[in-house]
mmCIF file with all atom_site columns, C-alpha atoms in Angstrom:
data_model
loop_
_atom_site.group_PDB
_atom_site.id
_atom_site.type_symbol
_atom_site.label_atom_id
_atom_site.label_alt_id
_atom_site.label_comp_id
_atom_site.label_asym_id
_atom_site.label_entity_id
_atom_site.label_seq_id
_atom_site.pdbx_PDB_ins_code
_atom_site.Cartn_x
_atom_site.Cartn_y
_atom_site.Cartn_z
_atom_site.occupancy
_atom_site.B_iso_or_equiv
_atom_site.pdbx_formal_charge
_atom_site.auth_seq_id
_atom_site.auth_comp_id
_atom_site.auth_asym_id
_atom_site.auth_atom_id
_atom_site.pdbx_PDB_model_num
ATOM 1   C CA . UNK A 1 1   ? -13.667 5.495  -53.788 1.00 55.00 ? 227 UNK A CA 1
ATOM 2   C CA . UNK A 1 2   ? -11.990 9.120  -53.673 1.00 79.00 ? 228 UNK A CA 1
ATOM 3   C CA . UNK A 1 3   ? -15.258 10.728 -54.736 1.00 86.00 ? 229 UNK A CA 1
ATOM 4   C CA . UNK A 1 4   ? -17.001 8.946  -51.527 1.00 86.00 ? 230 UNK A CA 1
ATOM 5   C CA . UNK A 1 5   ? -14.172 10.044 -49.010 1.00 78.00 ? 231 UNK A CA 1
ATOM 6   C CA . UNK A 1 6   ? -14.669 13.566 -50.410 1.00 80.00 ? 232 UNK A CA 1
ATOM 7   C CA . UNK A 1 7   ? -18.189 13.415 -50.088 1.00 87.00 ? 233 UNK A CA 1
ATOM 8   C CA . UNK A 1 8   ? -18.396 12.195 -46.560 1.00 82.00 ? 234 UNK A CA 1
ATOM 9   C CA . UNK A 1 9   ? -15.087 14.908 -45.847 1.00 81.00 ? 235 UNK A CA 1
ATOM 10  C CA . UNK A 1 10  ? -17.250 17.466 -47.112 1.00 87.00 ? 236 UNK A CA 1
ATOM 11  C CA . UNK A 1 11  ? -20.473 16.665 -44.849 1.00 89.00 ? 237 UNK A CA 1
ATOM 12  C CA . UNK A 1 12  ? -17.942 16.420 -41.984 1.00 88.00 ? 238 UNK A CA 1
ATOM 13  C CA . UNK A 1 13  ? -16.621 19.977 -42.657 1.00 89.00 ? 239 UNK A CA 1
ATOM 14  C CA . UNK A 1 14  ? -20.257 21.478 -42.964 1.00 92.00 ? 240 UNK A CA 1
ATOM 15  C CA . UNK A 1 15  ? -21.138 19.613 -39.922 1.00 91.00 ? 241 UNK A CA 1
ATOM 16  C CA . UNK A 1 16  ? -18.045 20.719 -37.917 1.00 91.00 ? 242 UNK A CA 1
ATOM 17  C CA . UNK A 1 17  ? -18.493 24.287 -39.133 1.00 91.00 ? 243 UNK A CA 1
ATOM 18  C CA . UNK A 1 18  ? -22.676 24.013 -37.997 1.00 92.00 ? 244 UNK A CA 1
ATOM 19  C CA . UNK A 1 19  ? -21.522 22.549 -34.465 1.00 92.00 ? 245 UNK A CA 1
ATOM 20  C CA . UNK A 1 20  ? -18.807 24.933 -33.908 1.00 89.00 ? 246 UNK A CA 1
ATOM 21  C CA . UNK A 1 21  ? -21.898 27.909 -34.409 1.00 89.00 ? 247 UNK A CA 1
ATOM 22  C CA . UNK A 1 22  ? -23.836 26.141 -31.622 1.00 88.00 ? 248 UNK A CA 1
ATOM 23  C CA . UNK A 1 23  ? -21.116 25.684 -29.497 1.00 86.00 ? 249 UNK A CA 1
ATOM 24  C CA . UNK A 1 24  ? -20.066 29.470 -29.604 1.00 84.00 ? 250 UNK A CA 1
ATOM 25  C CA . UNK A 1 25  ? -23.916 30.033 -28.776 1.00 79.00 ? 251 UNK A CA 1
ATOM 26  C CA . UNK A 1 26  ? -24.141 27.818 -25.719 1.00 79.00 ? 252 UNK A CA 1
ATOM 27  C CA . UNK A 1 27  ? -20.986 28.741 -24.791 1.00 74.00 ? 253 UNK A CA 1
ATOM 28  C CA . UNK A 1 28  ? -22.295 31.646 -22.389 1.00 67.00 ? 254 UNK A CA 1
ATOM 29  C CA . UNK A 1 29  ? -24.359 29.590 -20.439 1.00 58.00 ? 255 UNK A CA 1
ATOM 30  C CA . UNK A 1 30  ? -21.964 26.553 -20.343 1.00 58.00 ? 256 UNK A CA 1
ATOM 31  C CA . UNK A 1 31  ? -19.478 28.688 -18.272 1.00 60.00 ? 257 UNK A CA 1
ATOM 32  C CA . UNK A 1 32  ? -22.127 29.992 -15.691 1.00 56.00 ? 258 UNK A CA 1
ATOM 33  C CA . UNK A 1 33  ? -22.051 30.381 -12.484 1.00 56.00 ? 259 UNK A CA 1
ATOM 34  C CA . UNK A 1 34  ? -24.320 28.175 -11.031 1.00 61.00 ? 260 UNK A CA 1
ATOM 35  C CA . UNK A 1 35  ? -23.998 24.325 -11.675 1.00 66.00 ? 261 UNK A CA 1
ATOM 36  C CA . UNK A 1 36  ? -27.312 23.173 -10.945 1.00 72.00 ? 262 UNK A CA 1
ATOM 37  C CA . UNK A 1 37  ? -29.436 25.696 -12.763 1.00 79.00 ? 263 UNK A CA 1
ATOM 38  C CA . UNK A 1 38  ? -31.183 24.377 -15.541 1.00 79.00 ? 264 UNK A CA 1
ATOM 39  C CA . UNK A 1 39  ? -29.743 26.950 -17.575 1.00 79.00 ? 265 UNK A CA 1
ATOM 40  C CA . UNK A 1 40  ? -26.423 25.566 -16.885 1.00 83.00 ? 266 UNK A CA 1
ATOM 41  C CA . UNK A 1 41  ? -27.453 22.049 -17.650 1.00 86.00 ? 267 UNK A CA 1
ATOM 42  C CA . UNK A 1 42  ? -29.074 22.538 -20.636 1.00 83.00 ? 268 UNK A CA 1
ATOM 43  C CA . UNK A 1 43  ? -26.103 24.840 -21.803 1.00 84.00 ? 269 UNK A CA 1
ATOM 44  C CA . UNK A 1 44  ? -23.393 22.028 -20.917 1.00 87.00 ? 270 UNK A CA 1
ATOM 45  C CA . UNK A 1 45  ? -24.732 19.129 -22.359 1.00 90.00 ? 271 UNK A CA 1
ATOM 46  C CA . UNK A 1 46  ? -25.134 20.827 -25.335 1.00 90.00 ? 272 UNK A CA 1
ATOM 47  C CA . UNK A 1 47  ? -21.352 21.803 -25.200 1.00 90.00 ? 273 UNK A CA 1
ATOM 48  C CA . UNK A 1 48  ? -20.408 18.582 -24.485 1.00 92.00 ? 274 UNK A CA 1
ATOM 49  C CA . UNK A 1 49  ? -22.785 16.356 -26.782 1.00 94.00 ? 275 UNK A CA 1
ATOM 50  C CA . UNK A 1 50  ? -21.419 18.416 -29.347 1.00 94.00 ? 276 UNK A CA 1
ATOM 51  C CA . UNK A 1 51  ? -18.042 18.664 -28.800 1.00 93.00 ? 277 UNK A CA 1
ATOM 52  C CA . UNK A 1 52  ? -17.670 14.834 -28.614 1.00 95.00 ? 278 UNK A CA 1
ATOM 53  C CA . UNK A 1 53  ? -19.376 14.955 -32.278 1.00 93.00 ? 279 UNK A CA 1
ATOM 54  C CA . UNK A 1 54  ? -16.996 17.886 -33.194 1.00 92.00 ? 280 UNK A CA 1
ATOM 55  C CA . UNK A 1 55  ? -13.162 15.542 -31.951 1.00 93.00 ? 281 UNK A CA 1
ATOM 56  C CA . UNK A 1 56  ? -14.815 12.572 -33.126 1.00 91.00 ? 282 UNK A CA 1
ATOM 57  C CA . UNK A 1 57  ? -15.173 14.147 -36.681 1.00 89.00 ? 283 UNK A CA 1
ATOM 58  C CA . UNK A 1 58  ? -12.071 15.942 -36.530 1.00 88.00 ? 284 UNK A CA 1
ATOM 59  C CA . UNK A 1 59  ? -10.319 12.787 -35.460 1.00 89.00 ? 285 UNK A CA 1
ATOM 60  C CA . UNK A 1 60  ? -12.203 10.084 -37.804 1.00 87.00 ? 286 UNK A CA 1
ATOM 61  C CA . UNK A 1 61  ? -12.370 12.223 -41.486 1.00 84.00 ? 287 UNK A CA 1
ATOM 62  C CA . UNK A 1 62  ? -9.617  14.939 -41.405 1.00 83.00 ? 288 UNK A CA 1
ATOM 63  C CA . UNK A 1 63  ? -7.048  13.388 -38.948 1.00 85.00 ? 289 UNK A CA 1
ATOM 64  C CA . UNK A 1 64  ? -6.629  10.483 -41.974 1.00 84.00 ? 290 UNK A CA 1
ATOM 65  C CA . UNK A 1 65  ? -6.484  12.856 -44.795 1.00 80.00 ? 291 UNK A CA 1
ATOM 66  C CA . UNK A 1 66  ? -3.834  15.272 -42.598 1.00 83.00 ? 292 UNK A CA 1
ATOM 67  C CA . UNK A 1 67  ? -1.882  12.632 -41.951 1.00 85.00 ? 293 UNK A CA 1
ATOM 68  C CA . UNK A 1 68  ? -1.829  10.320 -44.698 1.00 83.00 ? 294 UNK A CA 1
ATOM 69  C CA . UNK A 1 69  ? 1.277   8.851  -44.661 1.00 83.00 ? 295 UNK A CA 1
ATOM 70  C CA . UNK A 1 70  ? 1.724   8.039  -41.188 1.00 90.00 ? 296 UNK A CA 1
ATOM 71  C CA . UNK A 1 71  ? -2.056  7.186  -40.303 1.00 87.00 ? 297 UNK A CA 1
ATOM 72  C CA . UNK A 1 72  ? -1.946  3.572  -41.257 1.00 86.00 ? 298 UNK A CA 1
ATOM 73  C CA . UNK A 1 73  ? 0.812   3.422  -38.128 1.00 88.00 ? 299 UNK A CA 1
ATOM 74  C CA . UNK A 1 74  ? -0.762  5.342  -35.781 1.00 87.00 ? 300 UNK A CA 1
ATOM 75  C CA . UNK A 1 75  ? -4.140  3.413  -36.249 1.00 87.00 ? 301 UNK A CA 1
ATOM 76  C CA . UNK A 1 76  ? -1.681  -0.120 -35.583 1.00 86.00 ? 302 UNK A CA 1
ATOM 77  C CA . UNK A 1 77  ? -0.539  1.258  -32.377 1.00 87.00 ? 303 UNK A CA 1
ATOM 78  C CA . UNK A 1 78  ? -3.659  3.185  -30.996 1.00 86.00 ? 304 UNK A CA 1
ATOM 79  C CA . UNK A 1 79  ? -6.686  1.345  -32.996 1.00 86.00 ? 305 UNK A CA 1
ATOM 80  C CA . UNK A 1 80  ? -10.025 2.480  -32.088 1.00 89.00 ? 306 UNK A CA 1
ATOM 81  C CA . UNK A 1 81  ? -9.336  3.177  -28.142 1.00 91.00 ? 307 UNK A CA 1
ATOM 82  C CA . UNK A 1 82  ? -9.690  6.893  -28.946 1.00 91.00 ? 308 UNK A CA 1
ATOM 83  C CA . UNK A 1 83  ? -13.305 6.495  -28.909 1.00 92.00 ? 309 UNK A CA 1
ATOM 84  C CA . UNK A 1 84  ? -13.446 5.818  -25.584 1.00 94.00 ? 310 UNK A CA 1
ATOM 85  C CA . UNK A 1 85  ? -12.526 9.295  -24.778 1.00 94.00 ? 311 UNK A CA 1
ATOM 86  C CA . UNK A 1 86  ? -15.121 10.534 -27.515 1.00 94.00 ? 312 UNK A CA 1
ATOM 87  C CA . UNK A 1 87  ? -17.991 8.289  -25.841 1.00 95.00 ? 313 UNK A CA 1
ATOM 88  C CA . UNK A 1 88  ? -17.016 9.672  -22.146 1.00 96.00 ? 314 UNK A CA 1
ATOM 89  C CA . UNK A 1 89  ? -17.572 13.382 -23.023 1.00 96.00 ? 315 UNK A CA 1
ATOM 90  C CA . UNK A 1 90  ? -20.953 12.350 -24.927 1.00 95.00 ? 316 UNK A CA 1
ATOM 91  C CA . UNK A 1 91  ? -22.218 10.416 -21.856 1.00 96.00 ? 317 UNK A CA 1
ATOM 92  C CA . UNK A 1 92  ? -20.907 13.168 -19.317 1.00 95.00 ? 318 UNK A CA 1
ATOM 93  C CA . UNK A 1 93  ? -23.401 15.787 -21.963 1.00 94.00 ? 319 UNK A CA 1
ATOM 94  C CA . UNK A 1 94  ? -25.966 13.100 -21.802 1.00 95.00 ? 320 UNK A CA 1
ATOM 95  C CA . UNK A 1 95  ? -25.835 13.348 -18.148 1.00 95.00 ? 321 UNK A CA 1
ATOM 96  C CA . UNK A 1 96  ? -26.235 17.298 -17.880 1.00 92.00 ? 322 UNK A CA 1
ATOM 97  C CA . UNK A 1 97  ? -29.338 16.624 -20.121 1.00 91.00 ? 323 UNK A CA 1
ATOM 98  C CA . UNK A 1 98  ? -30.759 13.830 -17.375 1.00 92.00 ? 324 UNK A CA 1
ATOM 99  C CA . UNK A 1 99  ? -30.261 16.469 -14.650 1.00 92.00 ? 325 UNK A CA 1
ATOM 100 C CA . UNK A 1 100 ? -31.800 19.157 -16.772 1.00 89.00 ? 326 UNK A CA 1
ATOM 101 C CA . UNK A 1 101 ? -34.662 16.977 -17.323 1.00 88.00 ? 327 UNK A CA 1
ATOM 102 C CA . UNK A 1 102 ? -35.117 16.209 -13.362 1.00 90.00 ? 328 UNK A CA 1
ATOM 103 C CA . UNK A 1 103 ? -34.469 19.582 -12.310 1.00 88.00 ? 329 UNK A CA 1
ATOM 104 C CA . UNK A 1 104 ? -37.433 20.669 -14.715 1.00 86.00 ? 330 UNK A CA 1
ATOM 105 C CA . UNK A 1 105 ? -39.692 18.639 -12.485 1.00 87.00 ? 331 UNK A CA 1
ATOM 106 C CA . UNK A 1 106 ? -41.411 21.098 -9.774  1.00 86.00 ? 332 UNK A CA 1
ATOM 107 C CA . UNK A 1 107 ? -38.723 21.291 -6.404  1.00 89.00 ? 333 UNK A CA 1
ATOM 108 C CA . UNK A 1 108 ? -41.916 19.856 -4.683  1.00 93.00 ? 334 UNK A CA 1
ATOM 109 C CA . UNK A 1 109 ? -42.293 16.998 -6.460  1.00 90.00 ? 335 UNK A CA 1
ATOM 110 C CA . UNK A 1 110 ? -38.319 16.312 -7.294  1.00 91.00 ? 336 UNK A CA 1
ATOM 111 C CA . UNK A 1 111 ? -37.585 13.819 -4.356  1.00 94.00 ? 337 UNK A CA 1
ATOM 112 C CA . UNK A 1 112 ? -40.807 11.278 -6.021  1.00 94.00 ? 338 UNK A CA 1
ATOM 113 C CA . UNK A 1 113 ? -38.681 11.388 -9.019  1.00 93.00 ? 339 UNK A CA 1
ATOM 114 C CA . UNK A 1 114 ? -35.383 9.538  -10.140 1.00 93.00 ? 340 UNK A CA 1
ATOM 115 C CA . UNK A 1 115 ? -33.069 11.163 -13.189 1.00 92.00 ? 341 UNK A CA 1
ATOM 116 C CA . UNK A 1 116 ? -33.886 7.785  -15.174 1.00 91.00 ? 342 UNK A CA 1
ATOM 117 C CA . UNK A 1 117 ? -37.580 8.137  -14.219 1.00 90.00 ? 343 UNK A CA 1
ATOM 118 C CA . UNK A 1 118 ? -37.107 12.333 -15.133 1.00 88.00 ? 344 UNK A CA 1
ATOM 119 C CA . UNK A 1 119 ? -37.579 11.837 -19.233 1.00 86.00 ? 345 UNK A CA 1
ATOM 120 C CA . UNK A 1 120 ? -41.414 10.610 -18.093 1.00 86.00 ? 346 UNK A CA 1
ATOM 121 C CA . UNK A 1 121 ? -42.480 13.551 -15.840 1.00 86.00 ? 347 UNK A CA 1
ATOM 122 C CA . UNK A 1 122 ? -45.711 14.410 -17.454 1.00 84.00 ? 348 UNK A CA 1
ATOM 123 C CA . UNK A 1 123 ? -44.968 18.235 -17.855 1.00 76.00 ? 349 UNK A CA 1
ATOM 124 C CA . UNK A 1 124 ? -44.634 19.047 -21.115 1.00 72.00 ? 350 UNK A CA 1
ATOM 125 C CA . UNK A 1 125 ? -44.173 22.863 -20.648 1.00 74.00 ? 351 UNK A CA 1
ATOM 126 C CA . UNK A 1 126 ? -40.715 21.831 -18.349 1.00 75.00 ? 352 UNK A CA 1
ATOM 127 C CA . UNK A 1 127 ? -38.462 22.151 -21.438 1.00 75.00 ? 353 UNK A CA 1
ATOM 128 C CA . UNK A 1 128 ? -40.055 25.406 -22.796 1.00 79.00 ? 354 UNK A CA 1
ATOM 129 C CA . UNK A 1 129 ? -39.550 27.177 -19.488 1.00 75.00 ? 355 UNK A CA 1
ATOM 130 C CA . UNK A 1 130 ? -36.044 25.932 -19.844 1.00 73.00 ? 356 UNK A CA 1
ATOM 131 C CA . UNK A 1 131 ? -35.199 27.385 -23.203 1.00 77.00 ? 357 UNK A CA 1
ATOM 132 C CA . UNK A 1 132 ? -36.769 30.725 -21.827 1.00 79.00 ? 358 UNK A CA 1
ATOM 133 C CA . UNK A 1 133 ? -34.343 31.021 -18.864 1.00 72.00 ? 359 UNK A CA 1
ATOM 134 C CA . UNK A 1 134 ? -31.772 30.308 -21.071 1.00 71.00 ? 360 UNK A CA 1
ATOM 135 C CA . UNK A 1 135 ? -32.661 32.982 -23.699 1.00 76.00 ? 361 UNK A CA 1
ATOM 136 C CA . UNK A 1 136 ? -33.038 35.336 -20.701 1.00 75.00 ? 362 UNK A CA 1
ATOM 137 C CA . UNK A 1 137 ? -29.640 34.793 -19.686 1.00 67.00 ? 363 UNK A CA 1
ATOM 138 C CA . UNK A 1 138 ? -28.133 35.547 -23.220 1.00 66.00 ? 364 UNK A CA 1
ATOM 139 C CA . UNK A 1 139 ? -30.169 38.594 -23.026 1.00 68.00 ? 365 UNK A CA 1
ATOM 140 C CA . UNK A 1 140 ? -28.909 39.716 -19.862 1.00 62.00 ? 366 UNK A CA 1
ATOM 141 C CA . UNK A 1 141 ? -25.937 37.831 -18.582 1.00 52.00 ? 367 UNK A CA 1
ATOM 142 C CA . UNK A 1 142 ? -24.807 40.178 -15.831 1.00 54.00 ? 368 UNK A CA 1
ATOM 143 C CA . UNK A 1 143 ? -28.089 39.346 -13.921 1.00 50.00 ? 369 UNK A CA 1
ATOM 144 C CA . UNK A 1 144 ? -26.421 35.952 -12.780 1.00 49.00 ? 370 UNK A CA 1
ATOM 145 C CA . UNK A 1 145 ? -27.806 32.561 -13.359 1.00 47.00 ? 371 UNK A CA 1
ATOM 146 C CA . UNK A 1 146 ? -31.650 32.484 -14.237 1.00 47.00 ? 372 UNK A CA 1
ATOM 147 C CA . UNK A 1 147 ? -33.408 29.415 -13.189 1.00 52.00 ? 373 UNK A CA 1
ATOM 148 C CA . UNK A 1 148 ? -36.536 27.682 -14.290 1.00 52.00 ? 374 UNK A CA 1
#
């Protein structure tokens, strides 16, 4: 059983060491300026989605091992109620990528559509322009918030 806990520890590092990358990428247009740019949405519920992965992991494969002795107590007392706080940052990234979806959808158009009706506007080039006002912004970030 050792060689499977070391295993999935070692996964959990490389996975951990992958997210932290992306999050130091995003991490630019996470703190911008302007809150309901797509830009800004795209950037924060990456942040988030990922950070949520990042405490989960840190919490559910190295917390254990850290704290070997005194894990089997801590798990009596707090149990799995620590995921609640792991699931309410995903959602709240989950939601920045609902808005980014909607907010992809023409400003004309936007009222006809709800953000759970969003994932279905037909536009398939919404996302693209998306990722390109985002790589604009890295480029230049003293130009403010770029929007699609």
């Amino acid at each position: 059983m050792a060689l499977i806990e070391a295993i999935a520890a070692a996964l959990a590092a490389l996975g951990v060491g992958m997210s932290c990358l992306i999050l130091r990428g995003v991490w630019t247009g996470h703190r911008s300026r302007g809150g309901m740019s797509a830009t800004y949405r795209l950037s924060a519920g990456v942040f988030l989605v990922i950070s949520a992965y990042v405490a989960r992991s840190l919490y559910w494969e190295f917390a254990p091992l850290a704290a070997a002795g005194v894990w089997s107590d801590w798990f009596a007392i707090t149990g799995t109620a620590i995921n609640v706080v792991f699931s309410a940052i995903f959602l709240r990234g989950l939601y920045h990528l609902l808005v980014l979806l909607w907010l992809l959808i023409p400003l004309e158009e936007r009222p006809d559509w709800s953000l759970l009706e969003a994932p279905w506007y037909p536009d398939r080039a919404a996302f693209a322009r998306a990722v390109q006002a985002l790589r604009l912004r890295w480029r230049s970030p003293s130009k403010g918030d770029d929007d699609v």
